[in-house]
Short mmCIF file of C-alpha atoms in Angstrom, two decimals:
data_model
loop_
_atom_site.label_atom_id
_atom_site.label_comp_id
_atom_site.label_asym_id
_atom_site.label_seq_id
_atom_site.Cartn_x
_atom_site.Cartn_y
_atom_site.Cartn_z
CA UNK A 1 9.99 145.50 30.23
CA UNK A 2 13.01 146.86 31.48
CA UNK A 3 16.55 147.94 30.16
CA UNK A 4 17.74 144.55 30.49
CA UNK A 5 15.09 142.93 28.93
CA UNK A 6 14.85 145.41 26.00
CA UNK A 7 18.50 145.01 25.67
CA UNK A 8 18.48 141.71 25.40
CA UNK A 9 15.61 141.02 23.10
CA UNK A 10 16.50 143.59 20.65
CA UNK A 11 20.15 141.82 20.74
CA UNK A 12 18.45 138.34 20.49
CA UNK A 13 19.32 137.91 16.67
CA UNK A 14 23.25 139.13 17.55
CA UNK A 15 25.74 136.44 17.29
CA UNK A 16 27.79 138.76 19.59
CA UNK A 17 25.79 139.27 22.45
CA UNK A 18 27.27 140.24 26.00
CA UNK A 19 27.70 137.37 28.38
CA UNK A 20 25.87 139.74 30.74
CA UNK A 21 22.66 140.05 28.71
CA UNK A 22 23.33 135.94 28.15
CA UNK A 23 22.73 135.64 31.63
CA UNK A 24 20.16 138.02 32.17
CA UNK A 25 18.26 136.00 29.26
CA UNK A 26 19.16 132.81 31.39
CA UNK A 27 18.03 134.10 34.20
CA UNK A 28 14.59 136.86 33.24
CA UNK A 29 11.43 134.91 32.93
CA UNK A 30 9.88 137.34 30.09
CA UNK A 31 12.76 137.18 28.13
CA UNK A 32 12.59 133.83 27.96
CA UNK A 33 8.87 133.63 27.26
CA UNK A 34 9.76 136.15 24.01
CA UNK A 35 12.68 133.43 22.91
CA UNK A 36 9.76 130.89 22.94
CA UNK A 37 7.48 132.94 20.79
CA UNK A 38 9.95 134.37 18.59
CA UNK A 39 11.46 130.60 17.72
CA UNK A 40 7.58 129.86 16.75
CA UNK A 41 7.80 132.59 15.02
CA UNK A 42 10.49 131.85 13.06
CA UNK A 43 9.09 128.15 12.60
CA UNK A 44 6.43 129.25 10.75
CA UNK A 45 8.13 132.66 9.04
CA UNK A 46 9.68 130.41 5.97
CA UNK A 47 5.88 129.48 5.73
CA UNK A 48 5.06 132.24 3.19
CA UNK A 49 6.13 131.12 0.02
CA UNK A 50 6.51 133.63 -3.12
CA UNK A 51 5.88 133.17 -6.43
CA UNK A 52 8.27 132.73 -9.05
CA UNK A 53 9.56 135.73 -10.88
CA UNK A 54 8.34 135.42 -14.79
CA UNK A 55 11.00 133.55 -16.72
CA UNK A 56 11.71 136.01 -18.97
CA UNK A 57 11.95 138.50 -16.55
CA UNK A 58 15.99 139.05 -17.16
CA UNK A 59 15.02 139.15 -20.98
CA UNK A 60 12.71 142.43 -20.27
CA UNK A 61 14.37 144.49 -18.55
CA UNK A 62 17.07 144.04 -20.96
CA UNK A 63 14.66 144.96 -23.66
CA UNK A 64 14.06 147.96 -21.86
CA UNK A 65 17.23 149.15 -21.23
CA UNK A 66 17.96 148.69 -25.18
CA UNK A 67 14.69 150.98 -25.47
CA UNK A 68 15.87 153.55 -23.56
CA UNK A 69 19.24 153.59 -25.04
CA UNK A 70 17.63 154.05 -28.57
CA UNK A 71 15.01 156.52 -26.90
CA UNK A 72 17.68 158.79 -25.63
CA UNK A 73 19.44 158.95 -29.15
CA UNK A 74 16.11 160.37 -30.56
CA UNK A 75 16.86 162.94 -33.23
CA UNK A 76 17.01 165.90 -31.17
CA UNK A 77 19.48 164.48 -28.41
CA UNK A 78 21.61 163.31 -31.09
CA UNK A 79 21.45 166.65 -32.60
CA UNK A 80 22.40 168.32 -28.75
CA UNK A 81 25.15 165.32 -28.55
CA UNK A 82 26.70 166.30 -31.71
CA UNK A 83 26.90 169.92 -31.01
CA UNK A 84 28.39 169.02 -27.60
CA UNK A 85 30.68 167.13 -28.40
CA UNK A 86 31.38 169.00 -32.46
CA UNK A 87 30.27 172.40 -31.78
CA UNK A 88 30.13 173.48 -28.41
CA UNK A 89 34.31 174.25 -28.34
CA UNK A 90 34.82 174.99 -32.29
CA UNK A 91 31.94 177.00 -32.82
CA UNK A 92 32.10 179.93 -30.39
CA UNK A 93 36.05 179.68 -31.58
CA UNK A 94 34.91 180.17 -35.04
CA UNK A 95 32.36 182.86 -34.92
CA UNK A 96 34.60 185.06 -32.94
CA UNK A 97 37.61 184.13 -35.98
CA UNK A 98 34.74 185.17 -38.43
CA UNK A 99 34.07 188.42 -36.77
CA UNK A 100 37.83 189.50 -35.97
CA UNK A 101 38.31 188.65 -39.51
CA UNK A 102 34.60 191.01 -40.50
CA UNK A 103 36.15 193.54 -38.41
CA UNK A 104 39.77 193.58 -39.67
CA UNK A 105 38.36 193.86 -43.46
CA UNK A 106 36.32 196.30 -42.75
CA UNK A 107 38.86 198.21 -40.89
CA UNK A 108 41.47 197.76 -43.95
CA UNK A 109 38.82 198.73 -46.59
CA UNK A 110 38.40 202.32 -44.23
CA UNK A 111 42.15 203.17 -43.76
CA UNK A 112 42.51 202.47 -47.31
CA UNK A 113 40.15 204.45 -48.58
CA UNK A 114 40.44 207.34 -45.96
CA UNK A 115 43.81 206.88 -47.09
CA UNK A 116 43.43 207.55 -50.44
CA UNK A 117 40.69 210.18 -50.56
CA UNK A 118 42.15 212.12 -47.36
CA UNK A 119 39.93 214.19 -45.39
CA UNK A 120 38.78 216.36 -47.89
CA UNK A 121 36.19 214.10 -49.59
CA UNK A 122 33.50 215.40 -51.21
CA UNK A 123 29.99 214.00 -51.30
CA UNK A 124 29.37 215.80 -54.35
CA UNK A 125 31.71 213.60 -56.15
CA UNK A 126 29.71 210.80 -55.71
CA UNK A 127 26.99 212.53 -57.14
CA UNK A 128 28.07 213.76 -60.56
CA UNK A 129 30.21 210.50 -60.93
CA UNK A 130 28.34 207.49 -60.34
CA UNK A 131 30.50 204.91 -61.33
CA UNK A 132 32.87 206.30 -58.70
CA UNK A 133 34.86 203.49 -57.60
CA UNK A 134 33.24 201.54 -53.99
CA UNK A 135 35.86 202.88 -51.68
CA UNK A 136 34.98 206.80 -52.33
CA UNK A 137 30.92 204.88 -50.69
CA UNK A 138 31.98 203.76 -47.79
CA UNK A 139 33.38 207.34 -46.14
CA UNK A 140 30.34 208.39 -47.64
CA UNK A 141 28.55 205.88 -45.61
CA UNK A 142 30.52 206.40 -42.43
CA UNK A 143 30.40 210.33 -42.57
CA UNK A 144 26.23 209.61 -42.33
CA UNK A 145 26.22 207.45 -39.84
CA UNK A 146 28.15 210.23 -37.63
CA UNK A 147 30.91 207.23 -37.16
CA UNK A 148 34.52 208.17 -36.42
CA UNK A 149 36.40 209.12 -39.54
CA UNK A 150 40.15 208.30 -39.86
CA UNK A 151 41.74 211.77 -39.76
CA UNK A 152 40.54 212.00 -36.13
CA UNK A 153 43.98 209.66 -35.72
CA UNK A 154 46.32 212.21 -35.34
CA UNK A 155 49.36 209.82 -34.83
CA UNK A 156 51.89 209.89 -37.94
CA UNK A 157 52.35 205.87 -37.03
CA UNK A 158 48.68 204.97 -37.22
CA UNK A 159 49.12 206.77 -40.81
CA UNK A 160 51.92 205.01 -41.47
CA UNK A 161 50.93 201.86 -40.92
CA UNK A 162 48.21 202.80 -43.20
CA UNK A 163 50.34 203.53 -46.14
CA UNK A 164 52.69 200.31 -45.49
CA UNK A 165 49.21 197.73 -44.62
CA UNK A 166 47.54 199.43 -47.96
CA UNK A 167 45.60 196.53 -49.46
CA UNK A 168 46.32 193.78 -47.03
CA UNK A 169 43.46 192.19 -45.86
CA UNK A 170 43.49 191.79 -42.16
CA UNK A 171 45.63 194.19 -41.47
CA UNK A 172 43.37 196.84 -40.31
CA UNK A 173 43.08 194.13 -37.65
CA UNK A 174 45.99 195.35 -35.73
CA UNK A 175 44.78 198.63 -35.96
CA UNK A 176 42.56 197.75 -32.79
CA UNK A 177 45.65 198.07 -30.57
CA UNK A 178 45.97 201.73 -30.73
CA UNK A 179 42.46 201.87 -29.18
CA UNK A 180 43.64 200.41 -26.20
CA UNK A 181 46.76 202.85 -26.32
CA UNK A 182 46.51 205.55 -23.32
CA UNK A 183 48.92 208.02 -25.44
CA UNK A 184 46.73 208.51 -28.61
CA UNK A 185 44.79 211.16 -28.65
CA UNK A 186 41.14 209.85 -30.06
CA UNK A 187 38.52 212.54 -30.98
CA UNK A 188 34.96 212.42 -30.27
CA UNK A 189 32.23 212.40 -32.83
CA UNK A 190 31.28 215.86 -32.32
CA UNK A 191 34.69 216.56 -32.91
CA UNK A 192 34.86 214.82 -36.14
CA UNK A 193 31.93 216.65 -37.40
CA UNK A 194 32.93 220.34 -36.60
CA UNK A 195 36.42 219.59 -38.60
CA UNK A 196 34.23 218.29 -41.18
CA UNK A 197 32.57 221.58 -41.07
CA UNK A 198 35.85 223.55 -40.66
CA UNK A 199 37.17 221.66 -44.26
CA UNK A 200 34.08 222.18 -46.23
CA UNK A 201 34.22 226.36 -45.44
CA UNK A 202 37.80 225.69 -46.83
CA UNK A 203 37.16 224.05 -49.76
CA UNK B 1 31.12 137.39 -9.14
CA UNK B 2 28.20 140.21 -9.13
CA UNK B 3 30.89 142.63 -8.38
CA UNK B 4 32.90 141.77 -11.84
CA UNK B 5 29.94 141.59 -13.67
CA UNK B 6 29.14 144.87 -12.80
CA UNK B 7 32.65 146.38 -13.21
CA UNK B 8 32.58 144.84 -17.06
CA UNK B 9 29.06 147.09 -17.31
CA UNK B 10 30.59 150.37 -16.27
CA UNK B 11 33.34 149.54 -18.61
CA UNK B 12 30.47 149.54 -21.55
CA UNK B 13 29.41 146.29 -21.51
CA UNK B 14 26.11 146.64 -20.99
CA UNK B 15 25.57 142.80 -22.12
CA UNK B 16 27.42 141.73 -18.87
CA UNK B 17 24.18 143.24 -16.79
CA UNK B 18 22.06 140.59 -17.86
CA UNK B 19 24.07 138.60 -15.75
CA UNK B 20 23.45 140.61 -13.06
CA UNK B 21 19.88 140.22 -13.52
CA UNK B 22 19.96 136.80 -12.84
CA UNK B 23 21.67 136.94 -10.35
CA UNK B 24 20.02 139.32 -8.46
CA UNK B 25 16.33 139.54 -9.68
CA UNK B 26 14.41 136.60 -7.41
CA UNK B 27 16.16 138.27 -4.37
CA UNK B 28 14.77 142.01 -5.50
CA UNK B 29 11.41 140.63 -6.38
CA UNK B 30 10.56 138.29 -3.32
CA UNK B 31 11.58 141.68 -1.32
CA UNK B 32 9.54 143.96 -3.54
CA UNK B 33 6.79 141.27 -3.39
CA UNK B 34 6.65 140.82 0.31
CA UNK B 35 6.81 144.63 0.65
CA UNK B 36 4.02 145.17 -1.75
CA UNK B 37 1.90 141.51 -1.71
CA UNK B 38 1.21 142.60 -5.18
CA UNK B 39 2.75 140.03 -7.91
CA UNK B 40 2.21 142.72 -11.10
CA UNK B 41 3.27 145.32 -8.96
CA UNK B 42 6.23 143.59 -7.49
CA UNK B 43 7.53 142.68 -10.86
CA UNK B 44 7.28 145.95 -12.19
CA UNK B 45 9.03 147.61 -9.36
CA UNK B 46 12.28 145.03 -10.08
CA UNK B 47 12.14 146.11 -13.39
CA UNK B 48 12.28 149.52 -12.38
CA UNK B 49 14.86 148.72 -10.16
CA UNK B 50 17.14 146.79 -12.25
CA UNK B 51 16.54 149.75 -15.17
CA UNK B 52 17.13 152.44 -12.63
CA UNK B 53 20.64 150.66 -11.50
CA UNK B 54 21.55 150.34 -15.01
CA UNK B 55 21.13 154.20 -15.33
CA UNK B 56 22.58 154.85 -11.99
CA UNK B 57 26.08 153.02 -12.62
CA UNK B 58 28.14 155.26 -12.56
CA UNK B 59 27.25 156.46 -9.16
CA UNK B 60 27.24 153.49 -7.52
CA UNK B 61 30.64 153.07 -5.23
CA UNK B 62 32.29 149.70 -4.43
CA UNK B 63 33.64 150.94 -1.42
CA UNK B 64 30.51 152.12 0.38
CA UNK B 65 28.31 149.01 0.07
CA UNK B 66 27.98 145.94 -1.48
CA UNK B 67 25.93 145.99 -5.28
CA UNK B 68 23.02 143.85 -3.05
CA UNK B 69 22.87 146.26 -0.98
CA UNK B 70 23.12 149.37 -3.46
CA UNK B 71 20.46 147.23 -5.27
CA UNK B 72 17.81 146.96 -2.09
CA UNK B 73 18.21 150.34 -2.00
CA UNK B 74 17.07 151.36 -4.85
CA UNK B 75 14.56 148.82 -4.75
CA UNK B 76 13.37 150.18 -1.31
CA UNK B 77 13.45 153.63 -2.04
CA UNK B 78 10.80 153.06 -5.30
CA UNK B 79 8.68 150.83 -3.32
CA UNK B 80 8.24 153.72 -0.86
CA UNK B 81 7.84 156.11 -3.76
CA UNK B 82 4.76 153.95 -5.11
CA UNK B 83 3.75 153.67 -1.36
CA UNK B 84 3.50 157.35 -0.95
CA UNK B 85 1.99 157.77 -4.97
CA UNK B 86 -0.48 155.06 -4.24
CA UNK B 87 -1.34 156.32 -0.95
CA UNK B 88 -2.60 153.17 0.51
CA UNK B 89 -5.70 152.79 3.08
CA UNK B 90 -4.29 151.83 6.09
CA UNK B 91 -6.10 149.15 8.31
CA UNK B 92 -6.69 149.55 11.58
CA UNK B 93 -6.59 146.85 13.94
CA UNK B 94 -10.14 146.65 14.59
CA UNK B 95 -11.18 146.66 10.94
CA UNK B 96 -8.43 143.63 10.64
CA UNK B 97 -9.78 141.35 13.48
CA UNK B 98 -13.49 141.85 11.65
CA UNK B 99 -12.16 141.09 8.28
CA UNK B 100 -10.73 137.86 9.98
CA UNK B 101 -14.13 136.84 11.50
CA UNK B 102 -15.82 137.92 8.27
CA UNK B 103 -13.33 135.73 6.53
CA UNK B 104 -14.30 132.46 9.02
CA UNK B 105 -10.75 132.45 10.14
CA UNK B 106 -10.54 129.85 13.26
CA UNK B 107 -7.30 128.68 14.29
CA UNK B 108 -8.13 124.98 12.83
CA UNK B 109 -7.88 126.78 9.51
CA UNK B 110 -4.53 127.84 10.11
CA UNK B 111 -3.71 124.21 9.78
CA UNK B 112 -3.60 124.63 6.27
CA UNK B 113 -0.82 125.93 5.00
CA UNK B 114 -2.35 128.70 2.77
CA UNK B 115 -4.32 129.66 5.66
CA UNK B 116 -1.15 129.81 7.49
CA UNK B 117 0.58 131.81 4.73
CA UNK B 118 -2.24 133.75 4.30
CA UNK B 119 -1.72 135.20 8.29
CA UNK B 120 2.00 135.38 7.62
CA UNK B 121 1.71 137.94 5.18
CA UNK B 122 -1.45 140.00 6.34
CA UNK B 123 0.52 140.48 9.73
CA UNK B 124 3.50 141.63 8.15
CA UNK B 125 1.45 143.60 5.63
CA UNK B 126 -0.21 145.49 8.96
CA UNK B 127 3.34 146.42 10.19
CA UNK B 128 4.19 149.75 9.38
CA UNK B 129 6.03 150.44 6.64
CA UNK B 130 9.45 151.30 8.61
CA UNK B 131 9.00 148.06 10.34
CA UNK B 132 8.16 145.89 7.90
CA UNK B 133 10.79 147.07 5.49
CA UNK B 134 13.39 146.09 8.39
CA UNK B 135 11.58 142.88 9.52
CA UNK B 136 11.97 141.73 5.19
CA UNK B 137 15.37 142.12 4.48
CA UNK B 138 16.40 140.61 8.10
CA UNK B 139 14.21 137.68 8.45
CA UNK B 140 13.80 136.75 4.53
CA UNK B 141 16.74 138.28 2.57
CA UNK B 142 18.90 137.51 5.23
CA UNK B 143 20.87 141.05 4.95
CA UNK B 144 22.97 141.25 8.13
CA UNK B 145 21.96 144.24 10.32
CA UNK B 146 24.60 146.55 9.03
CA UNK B 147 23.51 145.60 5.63
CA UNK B 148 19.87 146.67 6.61
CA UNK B 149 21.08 149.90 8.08
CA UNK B 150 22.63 151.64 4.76
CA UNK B 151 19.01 150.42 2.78
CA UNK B 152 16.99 152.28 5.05
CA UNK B 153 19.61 155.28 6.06
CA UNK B 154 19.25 154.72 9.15
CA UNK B 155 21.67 153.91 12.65
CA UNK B 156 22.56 150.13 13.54
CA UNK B 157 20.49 150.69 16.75
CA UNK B 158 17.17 152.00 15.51
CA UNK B 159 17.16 148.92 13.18
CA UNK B 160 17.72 146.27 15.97
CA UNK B 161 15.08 148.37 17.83
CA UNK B 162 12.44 148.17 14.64
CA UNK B 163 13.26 144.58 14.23
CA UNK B 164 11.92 144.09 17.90
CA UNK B 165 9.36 145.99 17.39
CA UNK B 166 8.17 144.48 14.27
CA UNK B 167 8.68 140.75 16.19
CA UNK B 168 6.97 141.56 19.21
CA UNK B 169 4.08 143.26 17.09
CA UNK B 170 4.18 139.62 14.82
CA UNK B 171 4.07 137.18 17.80
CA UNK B 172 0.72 139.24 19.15
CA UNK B 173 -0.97 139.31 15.71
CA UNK B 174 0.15 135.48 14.74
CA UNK B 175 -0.47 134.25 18.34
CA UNK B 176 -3.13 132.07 17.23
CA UNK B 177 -1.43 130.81 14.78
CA UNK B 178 1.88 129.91 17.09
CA UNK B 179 0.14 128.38 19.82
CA UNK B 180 -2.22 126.29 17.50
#
């Protein structure tokens, strides 16, 4: 078989077929031999028959697709739906409005009582008074746990913010933006701790 | 009409795809049939099909082929996933001319129409599947070459040259039958 011949018999079905490979179908004796067999061919193609689809075929698979709608609201993809669509936004919003708001309480409740009790606190209050009121604990608390205490602030504003914010929930909150200030001096903890020493040999 | 139908589906009417269905499902199952020669099998795969389009809807674009052809595509491409799952014993030629004799095939059998349907659809079974695939949607779904070309992902040309292929490989195995 050559060129031509391939040419024209894989363009045989073509309703746009060159006049050129017309001709050379016209004219080839093999390509003509392949239009004879493939128009028997095609005689005898419409010869296999298929059976009929079931009738309620179209009813099945729309059964089906109803099943696996209801299958993928099953309990636990409705649950991931809801917090998609409820939760996913609103709840990372919320837990970090919860904290901020943790923080700034906790924040107020120190200045306050820092505030109140000054630096020179003494432990041994707490234990010949027990029914010392909570804020004299918590300094108590933070002093342990080697955590900053507030007369490490050494800025008069910081303290006087204190004074003005006394009592005002969430107002420590704002209390976090002298942290990020280059200006104020901030002690470390072993810092904290030798004045700590330096006021009890005063007392 | 298919086309609107389907529009109405992505739009959330999911009833609307029953119409679709219809429409579509002898044309997906004689396919699926002739590719398979299994009737269970066949129907199962169009279910698949239809339930897979259904799924798929939102993916499928207007503009790059017509739903048909979308549809043979899918269909095609989970025929050839069963094909490759199923792994199928191939036949060689020699093993196919002995089941003949052992089946007392003689060309005055193929005078009977079963007979003849019979050696219709074990030659096109015996194609490869590449060819056979091609030789289906041309010759008995009627999908125009281009058509053909976007199911099986592949150029114009290498279709037209499958197609010959798959003819020329039909007129030697059905010669008895043709010159009967």
């Amino acid at each position: 078989m050559n060129t031509d011949c391939r040419r024209f018999q894989e363009s045989y079905s073509d309703a746009d077929m060159s006049d050129e490979l017309k001709r050379h179908g016209e004219s080839c004796e093999s390509c003509q031999e392949f239009v004879l067999r493939q128009n028997a061919l095609q005689q005898i193609l419409p010869g296999w028959k298929t059976p009929e689809i079931s009738s309620d075929f179209a009813l099945d698979v729309m059964s089906r697709i109803a099943e696996d709608g209801e299958r993928r609201r099953s309990p636990l993809e409705l649950l991931k739906e809801m917090f998609n669509l409820r939760f996913s936004i609103p709840l990372p919003i919320g837990a970090l409005a919860g904290i901020l708001f943790l923080v700034s309480v906790l924040m107020n409740v120190f200045f306050w009582a820092s505030n109140d009790s000054t630096s020179n606190f003494d432990p041994s209050r707490l234990a010949s008074n027990p029914n010392a009121p909570a804020v004299d604990i918590i300094p108590t608390i933070i002093q342990g746990a080697n955590v900053m205490h507030t007369s490490d602030f050494n800025s008069e504003s910081v303290k006087g913010f204190m004074s003005a914010t006394q009592g005002m929930p969430g107002a420590g909150l704002f209390l976090l933006v002298p942290i990020v200030e280059p200006n104020l001096p901030m002690t470390s903890i072993e810092k904290t701790n030798n004045q700590e020493t330096e006021n009890k040999q005063e007392i | 009409m298919i086309e609107e139908w389907v529009e109405q589906c992505r739009k959330g009417q999911s009833r609307a795809f029953a119409h679709v269905v219809r429409e579509m499902q002898q044309r997906i199952y004689c396919f699926l049939y002739r590719m398979t020669q299994n009737r269970e099998q066949a129907e199962d795969l169009a279910q698949e099909t239809f339930l897979r389009a259904y799924r798929q809807l939102a993916n499928y674009d207007c503009k790059k082929a017509a739903f048909s052809t979308w549809l043979f595509t899918l269909a095609r491409n989970l025929c050839l996933d069963e094909f490759r799952r199923r792994k199928p014993t191939q036949t060689t030629l020699e093993e196919a001319v002995n089941l003949e004799a052992a089946s007392g095939f003689t060309p005055f059998c193929a005078a009977n129409d079963n007979e003849v349907e019979r050696r219709i659809a074990q030659a096109v079974d015996s194609l490869d599947t590449p060819f056979r695939e091609v030789f289906v949607l041309y010759e008995y779904e009627d999908l125009p070459l281009e058509q053909i070309s976007v199911v099986v992902g592949r150029p114009v040309g290498t279709v037209k040259s499958r197609l010959h292929r798959a003819r020329l490989q039909l007129q030697e195995k059905l010669s008895s039958v043709l010159y009967a």
